[in-house]
Amino acid sequence: MQLGDARHGKLADNLVGFSRALRRAGVPMDSARIALAGEAATWVGLARRDDLGAALEAVLVSREQDRAIFRELFDAFFRDPKVASKLLAQLLPSAEGRAEPSKRRPRVREALAPQTPPQAQRRPAEDQVDIDAVMTASSAQRLRHADFNALGIAEYRLVERLARDIPLPLPTLATRRTAPDCRGARAYWPGVMRRAAHTGGECLELPRLQRRREALPLLVLVDISGSMERYTRLLLAFLHAATRALRRREVFAFGTQLTDLTPAFAQGDTDAMLDAVNARIPDFAGGTRLGESLSSLRTAHARKLIGRRTLVLLISDGLDTGEPATLETELGWLRRHCRRLLWLNPLLRFDGYAPTARGAAVLHRQAHAMLAVHDLASLEQLAASIARLIRQP
Amino acid sequence: MTPAQTDSIDSLAAALQQTGYFADRRLATAVFLSLKLQRPLLLEGEPGVGKTELAKALAAALARPLIRLQCYDGLELREALYEWNYAAQLLHMRAKEGSADSAQIEREVYQERYLIHRPLLQALQTPAPGAVLLIDEVDRADEPFEAFLLEYLGEYQVSIPELGTIRASAPPVTLLTSNRTRELNDAVKRRCLYHWLDYPGRERELAIVQAQVPQARAELSQQVADFVARLRSAPFAGAFNRAPGIAESVEWAKALVALDTLTLDPEVVSDTAGILFKQREDVAALTRDFAAELLAPVEADSTPG
């Protein structure tokens, strides 16, 4: 950047506007980063658009899942100065909206869309969406897709918030990493030295290292039959976000057959995960043949149940169309080979629900416990319930 | 070796290429910014896309020593930063027993000569122009370790309680790599520039294979690059647990040369699948029929030319 460059002032404005749009689309952003983006832009110069894009991406993006959003927004924002200024104008509440006739994902479209004035009446509506989105049986009309579509900004925020506010801290077991402690097998030499220094080199007591603890491996089995379609998408999104930090997380979907969703869950972006899930599942919203699915889990993926330490979450309404005898055998095997088999049942939202369907009865008999997952409150209790159930002998 | 010019993105990319590393322009831009802004660069990407190689290439291009810290589950400060030589300290104490007071003994044993320098401390104390520090697979270490890295990455200094603060005279060029076995702490990310390293495009892969396996015939190198690119492409990627990285395609090309292969055919592909894939299911999935299907369009492309 040179003195007197007419673009200089505009660049700063553009960067700020662009960063704000990114933030609105759910990309974490702070002002230090925005300042650094300006510095980076001066280093690479404005001669090449792709260099500027790469530089801004290196500075403004810090998660793989945000890259696609960044690139779409960058393309839209810096396509040409006129578009950029129009878009900037759109950041103002009064500006006129401009339709983007493109295949952009909903989050980018919404981030670029004109902002409606922040009025008092808007807040409850937003809250209502939040509550609806978490699977209360009432309206939530727009969430009733038979398909895993991309998330809009509101849903994306909701899922990110759910994962942040409703963490799923799983019970732990001892790891190889150690910490100073009065018990343990290994001596803690820095502690020994510090104490010995005070007593002229005599070791009067031996501080030790105790093993630290780590979350149990998790295996999630999700029912994707027709009766579950309303819950599945958001539950998958929630689990994807809430268990992101887990080192050992396996996810399988079962409908009429078993599908390994673990590679899809390796996607950073929740939308990309849902896309990949969509591509992988051949039998979405069909029937449930839980017994057969569990049988293929046993034959092909038995090793995923790491030495009986794994916590299995089976998400299903128990409306099974398969053979109950097979289901009984397979669930029995699963129960014997994991730490805990927990049945998360969205039908628990109905008062007086009883597992009377054939599949549900078997599940009820074999699972260590049945937990509810139909609304915010039940999700909040989930972690606590799991911890309690693990502690039980 | 004299350090290469790195005052523009182009010259940096050329310098890396001199060492045999083919960086695309986005990556070169990120590395360039990391040098200019003196910020650590966090590289994420699938295993085998060349994250670690970049550090080696950068060290060679800048003519600086490469200091590598391999992170692993259970990595502790004393293995990463420093440790006191306890045995020598105890011997010293025993030798001085009775001849000095305890305060003096304590001063004596916490001298720098009893300090064992581990990679991070070495990187701080490397004289100008400084080192290239590679903190490899940082996602394998745990969160307490990341918290410690905050001061290090932000200020390039560490505090040793007995000695005080040690500050870098020449901050190391720092690269962190992660395979994303878990999400890193936001605070660490905020201190770093970020780059996601993708699998290379066909042209870049071809250049890499040709540079690394010069004895392979041009036709074979092209076929290897085409085949691996196709393996990773959308319609086929889902068939495997893990797509092969650059390291695998280079290994594969070497093996094919060793087997005197002139052109790829389904048989040779399925026989050598164990080099491309490291999981039993994936090796089994690359059957002759499937290999033939994967090779088909490549053959169609290459025959007219």
XYZ file of C-alpha atoms in Angstrom:
698
model
C 0.000 0.000 0.000
C 1.339 3.399 -0.896
C 0.577 6.819 0.410
C -2.135 8.487 -1.591
C -3.566 5.199 -2.769
C -7.252 5.853 -3.114
C -8.017 2.250 -2.305
C -6.454 2.455 1.117
C -9.372 3.865 3.033
C -11.758 1.617 1.235
C -9.735 -1.466 2.001
C -10.002 -0.907 5.728
C -13.761 -0.431 5.392
C -14.048 -3.470 3.224
C -12.044 -5.592 5.626
C -14.185 -4.563 8.547
C -17.389 -5.157 6.591
C -16.105 -8.473 5.357
C -15.068 -9.567 8.839
C -18.472 -8.632 10.171
C -20.163 -10.687 7.483
C -17.884 -13.605 8.369
C -18.747 -13.257 12.016
C -22.427 -13.181 11.178
C -22.021 -16.415 9.240
C -20.672 -18.057 12.381
C -16.891 -17.701 11.924
C -15.181 -16.765 15.210
C -13.640 -13.310 14.859
C -12.034 -10.735 17.110
C -10.746 -7.243 16.468
C -7.101 -8.285 16.836
C -7.590 -10.587 13.889
C -9.219 -7.869 11.819
C -6.267 -5.569 12.530
C -3.862 -8.341 11.582
C -5.817 -8.846 8.359
C -5.072 -5.244 7.404
C -1.398 -5.803 8.103
C -1.404 -9.017 6.077
C -3.088 -7.240 3.162
C -0.333 -4.631 3.081
C 2.319 -7.367 2.960
C 0.822 -9.288 0.039
C -0.520 -6.208 -1.743
C -3.695 -5.861 -3.743
C -2.275 -6.761 -7.133
C -3.605 -10.299 -7.079
C -7.010 -11.187 -5.810
C -6.092 -14.793 -5.034
C -3.113 -13.686 -2.932
C -5.307 -11.363 -0.940
C -7.800 -14.201 -0.488
C -5.108 -16.595 0.686
C -3.662 -13.992 3.056
C -7.020 -13.103 4.575
C -7.881 -16.765 4.897
C -4.632 -17.476 6.744
C -5.378 -14.680 9.190
C -9.155 -14.707 9.584
C -9.929 -18.419 9.476
C -8.772 -20.793 12.165
C -10.978 -23.818 11.641
C -11.165 -26.114 8.685
C -14.945 -26.067 8.809
C -15.000 -22.313 8.154
C -12.958 -22.370 4.968
C -15.823 -23.052 2.584
C -17.877 -20.248 4.109
C -14.874 -17.930 3.930
C -14.281 -18.604 0.239
C -17.902 -18.181 -0.763
C -18.137 -14.943 1.170
C -14.816 -13.699 -0.167
C -15.927 -14.375 -3.731
C -19.201 -12.590 -3.158
C -17.647 -9.707 -1.296
C -14.606 -8.903 -3.394
C -15.967 -9.848 -6.784
C -15.943 -6.232 -7.901
C -15.985 -2.942 -6.059
C -19.594 -2.224 -6.965
C -20.825 -5.453 -5.488
C -18.692 -4.827 -2.458
C -20.139 -1.394 -1.893
C -23.643 -2.699 -2.418
C -22.993 -5.404 0.078
C -21.569 -2.878 2.469
C -24.708 -0.852 2.019
C -26.630 -3.952 2.888
C -24.994 -3.999 6.249
C -27.033 -0.927 7.053
C -30.512 -1.670 8.291
C -32.252 0.549 5.725
C -30.573 -0.812 2.636
C -32.447 -2.596 -0.077
C -32.037 -6.341 -0.306
C -30.360 -7.989 -3.239
C -31.105 -11.557 -4.136
C -28.111 -13.812 -4.720
C -29.269 -16.223 -7.364
C -26.732 -18.861 -6.518
C -26.217 -22.218 -4.981
C -24.546 -20.692 -1.969
C -25.188 -22.338 1.306
C -27.892 -20.786 3.417
C -25.422 -19.448 5.954
C -23.593 -17.377 3.319
C -26.840 -16.131 1.812
C -28.138 -15.084 5.192
C -24.845 -13.430 6.153
C -25.025 -11.318 3.001
C -28.721 -10.625 3.262
C -29.908 -7.235 4.492
C -30.273 -6.998 8.201
C -33.761 -6.409 9.511
C -33.926 -3.692 12.146
C -33.239 -5.036 15.589
C -36.607 -4.408 17.163
C -37.936 -5.631 20.422
C -40.458 -7.902 18.768
C -37.729 -9.780 16.989
C -36.222 -11.301 20.083
C -39.042 -13.585 21.124
C -39.366 -14.827 17.566
C -35.707 -15.814 17.587
C -36.066 -17.516 20.910
C -39.039 -19.353 19.613
C -37.018 -20.666 16.708
C -34.391 -21.849 19.155
C -36.862 -23.818 21.152
C -38.698 -25.129 18.140
C -35.502 -26.173 16.527
C -34.817 -28.523 19.370
C -37.478 -30.887 18.357
C -40.508 -29.882 20.348
C -43.330 -31.533 18.550
C -45.203 -28.287 17.853
C -44.549 -26.080 14.830
C -40.939 -26.317 13.616
C -42.427 -26.639 10.179
C -39.352 -25.657 8.270
C -37.256 -28.231 10.018
C -39.457 -31.042 8.826
C -37.350 -32.052 5.897
C -37.185 -35.656 4.987
C -33.600 -34.924 4.083
C -30.491 -33.601 5.802
C -30.382 -30.156 4.258
C -27.852 -27.505 5.127
C -28.345 -25.499 8.290
C -29.386 -21.861 8.208
C -27.578 -19.301 10.370
C -30.139 -19.567 13.154
C -29.896 -23.346 13.280
C -26.121 -23.274 12.959
C -25.854 -20.805 15.826
C -28.280 -22.910 17.793
C -26.245 -26.043 17.285
C -22.995 -24.248 18.133
C -24.646 -22.783 21.199
C -26.141 -26.073 22.224
C -22.771 -27.721 21.966
C -21.183 -24.936 23.999
C -23.887 -24.473 26.581
C -24.922 -28.082 26.838
C -21.609 -29.853 26.841
C -21.546 -33.596 26.922
C -18.739 -34.274 29.402
C -18.428 -38.016 29.293
C -17.154 -40.059 32.220
C -13.409 -40.555 32.317
C -10.784 -43.233 32.804
C -7.066 -43.078 33.607
C -4.673 -42.095 30.792
C -0.929 -42.286 30.362
C -0.414 -38.623 31.203
C 0.456 -37.933 34.802
C 0.140 -35.137 37.313
C 1.782 -34.612 40.732
C -0.172 -36.307 43.445
C 0.445 -37.879 46.817
C -0.353 -41.303 45.393
C 0.857 -43.009 42.231
C 3.569 -45.315 40.974
C 6.202 -42.895 39.643
C 8.365 -40.460 41.579
C 7.882 -36.763 40.834
C 11.495 -35.672 40.602
C 11.082 -31.895 40.476
C 9.102 -32.145 43.710
C 11.694 -34.461 45.242
C 14.433 -31.967 44.390
C 12.596 -28.970 45.700
C 11.989 -30.632 49.040
C 15.454 -32.165 49.234
C 17.001 -28.736 48.701
C 15.397 -27.588 51.943
C 16.715 -30.531 53.924
C 20.294 -30.575 52.692
C 19.766 -33.288 50.098
C 17.812 -35.719 52.253
C 14.680 -37.193 50.684
C 12.241 -37.384 53.529
C 9.208 -38.072 51.430
C 8.628 -38.992 47.827
C 6.077 -36.932 45.877
C 4.525 -39.047 43.149
C 2.838 -38.837 39.779
C -0.723 -39.979 39.387
C -2.346 -40.819 36.057
C -4.751 -38.271 34.608
C -8.147 -39.170 33.292
C -9.730 -39.097 29.820
C -13.250 -39.473 28.448
C -14.585 -42.921 27.598
C -14.651 -43.906 23.923
C -18.037 -43.181 22.430
C -20.072 -45.195 19.945
C -23.245 -43.554 18.668
C -25.888 -45.549 16.821
C -28.538 -43.339 15.220
C -31.891 -44.519 13.918
C -32.652 -42.844 10.586
C -35.980 -44.453 9.896
C -38.962 -42.415 8.742
C -40.384 -42.032 12.233
C -37.160 -40.423 13.458
C -36.534 -37.992 10.615
C -37.551 -34.885 12.497
C -35.048 -35.494 15.280
C -32.179 -37.024 13.451
C -30.765 -33.991 11.681
C -30.491 -31.749 14.699
C -29.415 -34.575 16.975
C -26.639 -35.416 14.539
C -25.646 -31.757 14.358
C -25.679 -31.494 18.142
C -23.658 -34.667 18.625
C -21.244 -33.589 15.911
C -20.556 -30.317 17.694
C -20.742 -31.569 21.279
C -18.392 -34.502 20.806
C -15.943 -32.766 18.489
C -13.233 -32.811 21.119
C -13.481 -36.544 21.730
C -10.559 -38.513 20.441
C -12.492 -41.719 20.044
C -15.890 -41.230 18.538
C -17.598 -43.655 16.169
C -20.977 -42.956 14.632
C -23.208 -45.391 12.771
C -26.639 -44.879 11.278
C -29.086 -47.720 11.005
C -32.293 -47.918 9.059
C -32.780 -50.974 6.954
C -28.993 -51.412 7.016
C -25.943 -50.146 8.877
C -23.996 -47.109 7.550
C -20.686 -45.924 8.970
C -20.986 -42.167 9.517
C -17.614 -41.763 11.221
C -15.902 -40.386 8.073
C -18.783 -37.942 7.640
C -18.345 -36.879 11.263
C -14.675 -36.214 10.577
C -15.829 -33.256 8.463
C -15.290 -30.047 10.345
C -18.263 -28.088 9.104
C -21.618 -29.260 10.345
C -23.190 -28.584 6.947
C -20.490 -30.600 5.248
C -21.106 -33.373 7.771
C -24.831 -33.390 6.961
C -24.000 -33.400 3.247
C -21.681 -36.341 3.672
C -24.275 -38.132 5.797
C -26.796 -37.545 3.031
C -24.442 -39.007 0.466
C -23.642 -42.025 2.581
C -27.086 -43.078 3.706
C -28.819 -45.107 1.020
C -31.962 -45.845 2.997
C -32.968 -42.599 4.654
C -36.457 -42.496 6.140
C -37.121 -46.140 5.396
C -37.926 -48.756 8.003
C -35.796 -49.908 10.917
C -34.186 -53.308 11.042
C -32.196 -52.805 14.208
C -31.328 -56.461 14.800
C -29.814 -56.923 11.343
C -27.937 -53.627 11.606
C -26.463 -54.611 14.960
C -25.515 -57.950 13.496
C -23.441 -56.262 10.803
C -21.943 -54.010 13.478
C -20.863 -57.131 15.367
C -19.382 -58.898 12.349
C -17.678 -55.938 10.669
C -16.911 -53.424 13.414
C -16.626 -55.356 16.676
C -13.251 -53.749 17.333
C -14.876 -50.340 17.659
C -16.031 -51.457 21.103
C -12.591 -50.891 22.562
C -12.052 -53.491 25.245
C -15.484 -53.058 26.783
C -14.696 -49.471 27.729
C -16.952 -47.933 25.101
C -20.061 -46.033 25.970
C -22.818 -46.846 23.471
C -25.591 -44.329 22.811
C -28.410 -45.882 20.823
C -30.756 -43.206 19.512
C -34.031 -44.730 18.401
C -37.751 -44.667 18.995
C -37.748 -48.440 19.113
C -40.296 -48.806 16.325
C -38.513 -51.764 14.785
C -39.724 -53.714 11.768
C -37.143 -56.478 12.024
C -37.110 -59.821 13.788
C -37.368 -59.438 17.608
C -35.387 -62.626 18.270
C -32.400 -61.309 16.284
C -32.686 -57.983 18.052
C -32.688 -59.709 21.436
C -29.541 -61.696 20.629
C -27.658 -58.765 19.133
C -28.564 -56.332 21.889
C -27.517 -58.932 24.446
C -24.139 -59.193 22.757
C -23.771 -55.438 22.561
C -24.685 -55.047 26.205
C -22.072 -57.585 27.239
C -19.355 -55.931 25.165
C -19.628 -52.294 26.160
C -19.321 -50.256 29.312
C -22.903 -48.993 29.167
C -25.638 -49.321 26.563
C -27.895 -46.286 26.834
C -31.079 -45.927 24.861
C -31.902 -42.314 23.994
C -35.580 -42.300 23.180
C -37.293 -39.215 21.745
C -40.716 -40.756 22.365
C -40.217 -40.172 26.076
C -41.699 -36.726 25.436
C -45.155 -38.287 25.694
C -46.503 -38.605 29.203
C -47.209 -42.153 30.115
C -45.032 -43.539 27.343
C -44.489 -47.254 27.750
C -42.142 -49.362 25.621
C -44.828 -51.709 24.371
C -43.838 -51.973 20.710
C -41.969 -55.208 20.070
C -38.633 -53.573 19.377
C -39.043 -51.065 22.181
C -39.780 -53.830 24.678
C -36.559 -55.625 23.741
C -34.585 -52.381 23.901
C -36.059 -51.601 27.280
C -35.062 -55.020 28.560
C -31.515 -54.991 27.234
C -30.377 -51.366 27.532
C -28.825 -50.300 30.819
C -31.062 -47.253 30.843
C -33.469 -45.180 28.776
C -32.986 -41.403 28.494
C -34.999 -38.628 26.859
C -33.631 -36.468 24.012
C -36.619 -34.552 22.727
C -36.018 -31.019 24.028
C -33.457 -28.628 25.478
C -34.054 -29.661 29.056
C -33.563 -33.333 28.347
C -30.358 -32.609 26.404
C -29.122 -30.585 29.370
C -29.720 -33.514 31.667
C -28.117 -35.961 29.310
C -24.527 -35.549 30.479
C -25.468 -35.722 34.143
C -27.608 -38.809 33.586
C -24.846 -40.543 31.663
C -22.321 -39.783 34.398
C -24.701 -41.151 37.026
C -25.381 -44.321 35.061
C -21.685 -44.984 34.485
C -20.970 -44.763 38.199
C -23.554 -47.420 38.973
C -21.971 -50.821 39.396
C 24.296 -22.850 2.512
C 23.107 -19.283 2.096
C 19.499 -18.468 2.881
C 17.244 -18.009 -0.135
C 15.426 -14.777 -0.903
C 12.020 -14.641 0.715
C 10.937 -11.066 0.136
C 7.985 -12.001 -2.053
C 5.561 -14.872 -2.349
C 7.100 -15.903 -5.651
C 10.646 -15.961 -4.377
C 9.596 -17.943 -1.327
C 7.761 -20.498 -3.482
C 10.830 -20.726 -5.735
C 13.112 -21.188 -2.732
C 10.915 -24.006 -1.430
C 10.861 -25.571 -4.868
C 14.666 -25.538 -4.893
C 14.561 -27.877 -1.925
C 12.080 -30.183 -3.670
C 8.928 -28.888 -1.999
C 6.176 -27.806 -4.369
C 3.982 -25.364 -2.480
C 0.866 -24.004 -4.140
C 0.406 -20.270 -4.086
C -2.037 -20.205 -1.178
C 0.363 -22.138 0.987
C 3.284 -19.963 -0.095
C 1.223 -16.905 0.833
C 0.502 -18.272 4.300
C 4.174 -19.123 4.893
C 5.225 -15.717 3.561
C 2.867 -13.976 5.988
C 4.045 -16.144 8.837
C 7.615 -14.973 8.167
C 6.682 -11.338 7.758
C 4.245 -11.059 10.649
C 6.411 -13.315 12.868
C 3.438 -15.442 13.740
C 3.378 -19.219 14.139
C 1.653 -21.037 11.297
C -0.798 -23.781 12.160
C -1.024 -26.369 9.406
C -3.902 -28.769 9.416
C -4.658 -31.477 6.918
C -4.952 -35.174 6.324
C -1.936 -37.326 7.136
C 0.576 -37.460 4.294
C -0.139 -34.127 2.591
C 3.294 -32.714 3.405
C 2.888 -30.716 6.618
C 6.052 -31.960 8.243
C 7.926 -31.842 4.947
C 7.154 -28.145 4.692
C 9.077 -27.465 7.902
C 12.053 -29.415 6.618
C 11.937 -27.613 3.278
C 11.601 -24.238 4.969
C 14.579 -24.926 7.221
C 16.634 -25.892 4.175
C 15.496 -22.855 2.179
C 16.196 -20.412 5.004
C 19.422 -22.208 5.943
C 18.340 -22.443 9.549
C 18.472 -25.451 11.872
C 15.254 -27.437 12.183
C 14.221 -28.208 15.727
C 11.386 -30.675 15.987
C 9.108 -31.416 18.881
C 7.028 -34.520 18.251
C 3.910 -34.327 20.388
C 2.280 -37.433 21.783
C -0.293 -38.468 24.320
C 1.207 -37.770 27.708
C 3.831 -35.243 26.549
C 4.898 -33.161 29.497
C 6.725 -29.914 29.952
C 9.938 -31.590 30.993
C 10.066 -33.447 27.676
C 9.188 -30.383 25.629
C 10.945 -27.487 27.324
C 13.514 -28.331 29.971
C 14.277 -30.640 32.814
C 16.688 -30.406 35.688
C 19.391 -33.036 35.778
C 18.226 -34.433 39.087
C 20.886 -37.082 39.440
C 23.691 -34.530 38.980
C 21.939 -32.125 41.346
C 21.657 -34.796 44.047
C 25.315 -35.717 43.626
C 26.234 -32.057 43.970
C 24.195 -31.793 47.147
C 25.816 -34.899 48.578
C 29.277 -33.587 47.763
C 28.563 -30.275 49.485
C 26.883 -31.889 52.483
C 28.028 -30.251 55.662
C 30.304 -27.751 53.936
C 27.700 -25.150 52.971
C 24.334 -23.923 54.159
C 21.175 -25.080 52.464
C 20.430 -21.745 50.780
C 23.779 -21.774 49.076
C 23.394 -25.388 47.995
C 20.020 -24.528 46.504
C 21.534 -21.648 44.546
C 24.267 -23.893 43.277
C 22.116 -26.732 42.035
C 19.759 -24.480 40.082
C 22.436 -23.296 37.689
C 22.022 -23.456 33.959
C 24.624 -26.220 33.779
C 22.164 -28.559 35.470
C 19.473 -27.687 32.968
C 18.695 -30.183 30.205
C 17.511 -28.252 27.144
C 14.573 -29.778 25.330
C 13.383 -28.688 21.834
C 11.346 -25.618 22.768
C 14.129 -24.152 24.874
C 16.697 -25.007 22.209
C 14.599 -23.108 19.674
C 14.549 -20.027 21.911
C 18.290 -20.110 22.445
C 19.338 -20.667 18.835
C 21.445 -17.641 17.863
C 20.288 -15.305 15.075
C 18.779 -15.710 12.538
C 17.043 -18.337 14.710
C 15.720 -21.806 14.118
C 12.771 -23.326 12.323
C 10.695 -24.913 15.047
C 8.300 -27.702 14.147
C 5.736 -28.595 16.796
C 4.491 -31.729 15.125
C 1.028 -33.223 15.656
C 0.143 -30.804 18.410
C -3.340 -32.328 18.557
C -1.816 -35.466 20.039
C -0.683 -33.616 23.135
C -3.378 -32.626 25.592
C -4.977 -29.371 26.655
C -2.683 -28.496 29.560
C 0.199 -28.613 27.117
C -1.613 -26.252 24.762
C -2.192 -23.859 27.636
C 1.540 -23.807 28.243
C 2.169 -23.100 24.557
C 0.178 -19.865 24.831
C 2.976 -17.901 26.464
C 5.537 -19.504 24.246
C 3.752 -18.791 20.965
C 2.549 -15.350 21.967
C 5.758 -13.911 23.405
C 8.462 -16.376 22.451
C 9.540 -16.568 26.049
C 9.328 -19.060 28.887
C 9.550 -18.718 32.612
C 11.712 -21.132 34.571
C 10.914 -20.507 38.241
C 14.483 -21.025 39.455
C 16.191 -19.056 36.667
C 13.683 -16.434 35.550
C 12.350 -15.590 32.121
C 14.200 -16.689 29.013
C 13.351 -14.643 25.956
C 14.222 -15.491 22.363
C 16.830 -13.213 20.822
C 15.712 -14.383 17.385
C 12.167 -15.790 17.408
C 12.042 -19.168 15.692
C 9.970 -19.584 12.533
C 7.315 -21.787 14.077
C 5.130 -24.331 12.340
C 2.516 -26.337 14.187
C 0.911 -29.315 12.533
C -2.291 -31.074 13.432
C -4.133 -34.067 12.014
C -7.260 -32.891 13.755
C -7.704 -35.902 15.974
C -9.229 -33.260 18.213
C -10.069 -29.571 18.013
C -7.326 -27.233 19.261
C -7.917 -24.545 21.823
C -9.178 -21.237 20.403
C -6.531 -19.298 22.283
C -3.768 -21.231 20.556
C -5.407 -20.706 17.199
C -5.715 -16.991 17.800
C -1.955 -16.733 18.082
C -1.386 -18.564 14.839
C -1.981 -18.053 11.183
C -3.912 -20.947 9.778
C -3.631 -22.999 6.663
C -5.485 -26.142 5.685
C -3.273 -28.272 3.508
C -5.307 -30.148 0.935
C -4.297 -33.054 -1.185
C -2.333 -31.623 -4.103
C -3.874 -31.101 -7.509
C -2.834 -33.447 -10.284
C -0.151 -31.135 -11.687
C 1.474 -30.524 -8.326
C 1.396 -34.199 -7.489
C 2.981 -35.027 -10.840
C 5.745 -32.489 -10.191
C 6.357 -34.003 -6.745
C 6.463 -37.579 -8.047
C 8.808 -36.581 -10.856
C 11.081 -34.722 -8.472
C 11.139 -37.471 -5.840
C 11.281 -40.470 -8.202
C 13.271 -39.218 -11.187
C 13.964 -42.764 -12.366
C 10.256 -43.329 -13.114
C 9.318 -42.936 -16.773
C 7.219 -39.897 -17.632
C 4.250 -42.049 -18.596
C 4.322 -43.964 -15.325
C 4.577 -40.789 -13.230
C 1.585 -39.367 -15.040
C -0.404 -42.519 -14.522
C 0.460 -42.562 -10.827
C -0.609 -38.932 -10.433
C -3.826 -39.509 -12.388
C -4.690 -42.697 -10.547
C -4.121 -41.271 -7.069
C -6.009 -38.077 -7.937
C -8.903 -40.216 -9.093
C -8.792 -42.345 -5.959
C -9.263 -39.191 -3.911
C -11.945 -37.716 -6.139
C -15.547 -37.549 -5.045
C -17.066 -40.657 -6.629
C -14.412 -43.021 -5.273
C -13.211 -41.418 -2.059
C -16.168 -42.851 -0.148
C -15.073 -46.388 -0.938
C -12.020 -46.121 1.320
C -11.388 -45.294 4.948
C -8.439 -43.079 4.142
C -7.233 -41.682 0.855
C -3.508 -42.075 0.144
C -1.340 -39.020 0.816
C 1.553 -37.634 -1.215
C 3.983 -39.762 0.759
C 2.067 -42.861 -0.342
C 2.015 -41.925 -4.020
C 5.769 -41.285 -3.937
C 6.339 -44.627 -2.200
C 4.094 -46.281 -4.737
C 5.974 -44.786 -7.671
C 9.249 -46.010 -6.145
C 7.831 -49.498 -5.687
C 6.521 -49.570 -9.252
C 9.963 -48.612 -10.533
C 11.503 -51.335 -8.394
C 9.069 -53.822 -9.931
C 10.090 -52.669 -13.420
C 6.558 -51.513 -14.165
C 6.276 -49.476 -17.318
C 2.542 -48.774 -17.280
C -0.185 -49.378 -14.744
C -2.595 -52.252 -15.182
C -5.288 -53.540 -12.821
C -3.179 -56.477 -11.756
C -0.173 -54.458 -10.719
C -2.416 -51.942 -8.963
C -4.182 -54.512 -6.825
C -0.883 -56.318 -6.095
C 0.685 -53.128 -4.768
C -2.402 -51.791 -2.997
C -0.635 -52.324 0.327
C 1.627 -49.368 -0.432
C -1.230 -46.979 -1.184
C -3.412 -48.041 1.715
C -2.478 -48.942 5.246
C -5.744 -50.507 6.350
C -6.708 -54.070 5.626
C -10.231 -53.134 4.501
C -8.913 -50.545 2.056
C -6.343 -52.912 0.578
C -9.061 -55.524 0.141
C -11.406 -52.951 -1.418
C -8.955 -52.136 -4.215
C -9.761 -55.241 -6.236
C -8.675 -55.787 -9.831
C -12.124 -54.922 -11.144
C -12.215 -51.726 -9.153
C -8.680 -50.854 -10.230
C -9.707 -51.428 -13.842
C -12.631 -49.068 -13.373
C -10.357 -46.446 -11.833
C -7.804 -46.831 -14.612
C -10.310 -46.723 -17.462
C -10.673 -42.961 -17.994
C -6.969 -42.467 -17.406
C -6.257 -44.833 -20.284
C -8.829 -43.071 -22.430
C -7.158 -39.730 -21.691
C -3.646 -40.881 -22.357
C -4.078 -42.976 -25.525
C -4.795 -40.176 -28.028
C -1.806 -38.148 -26.889
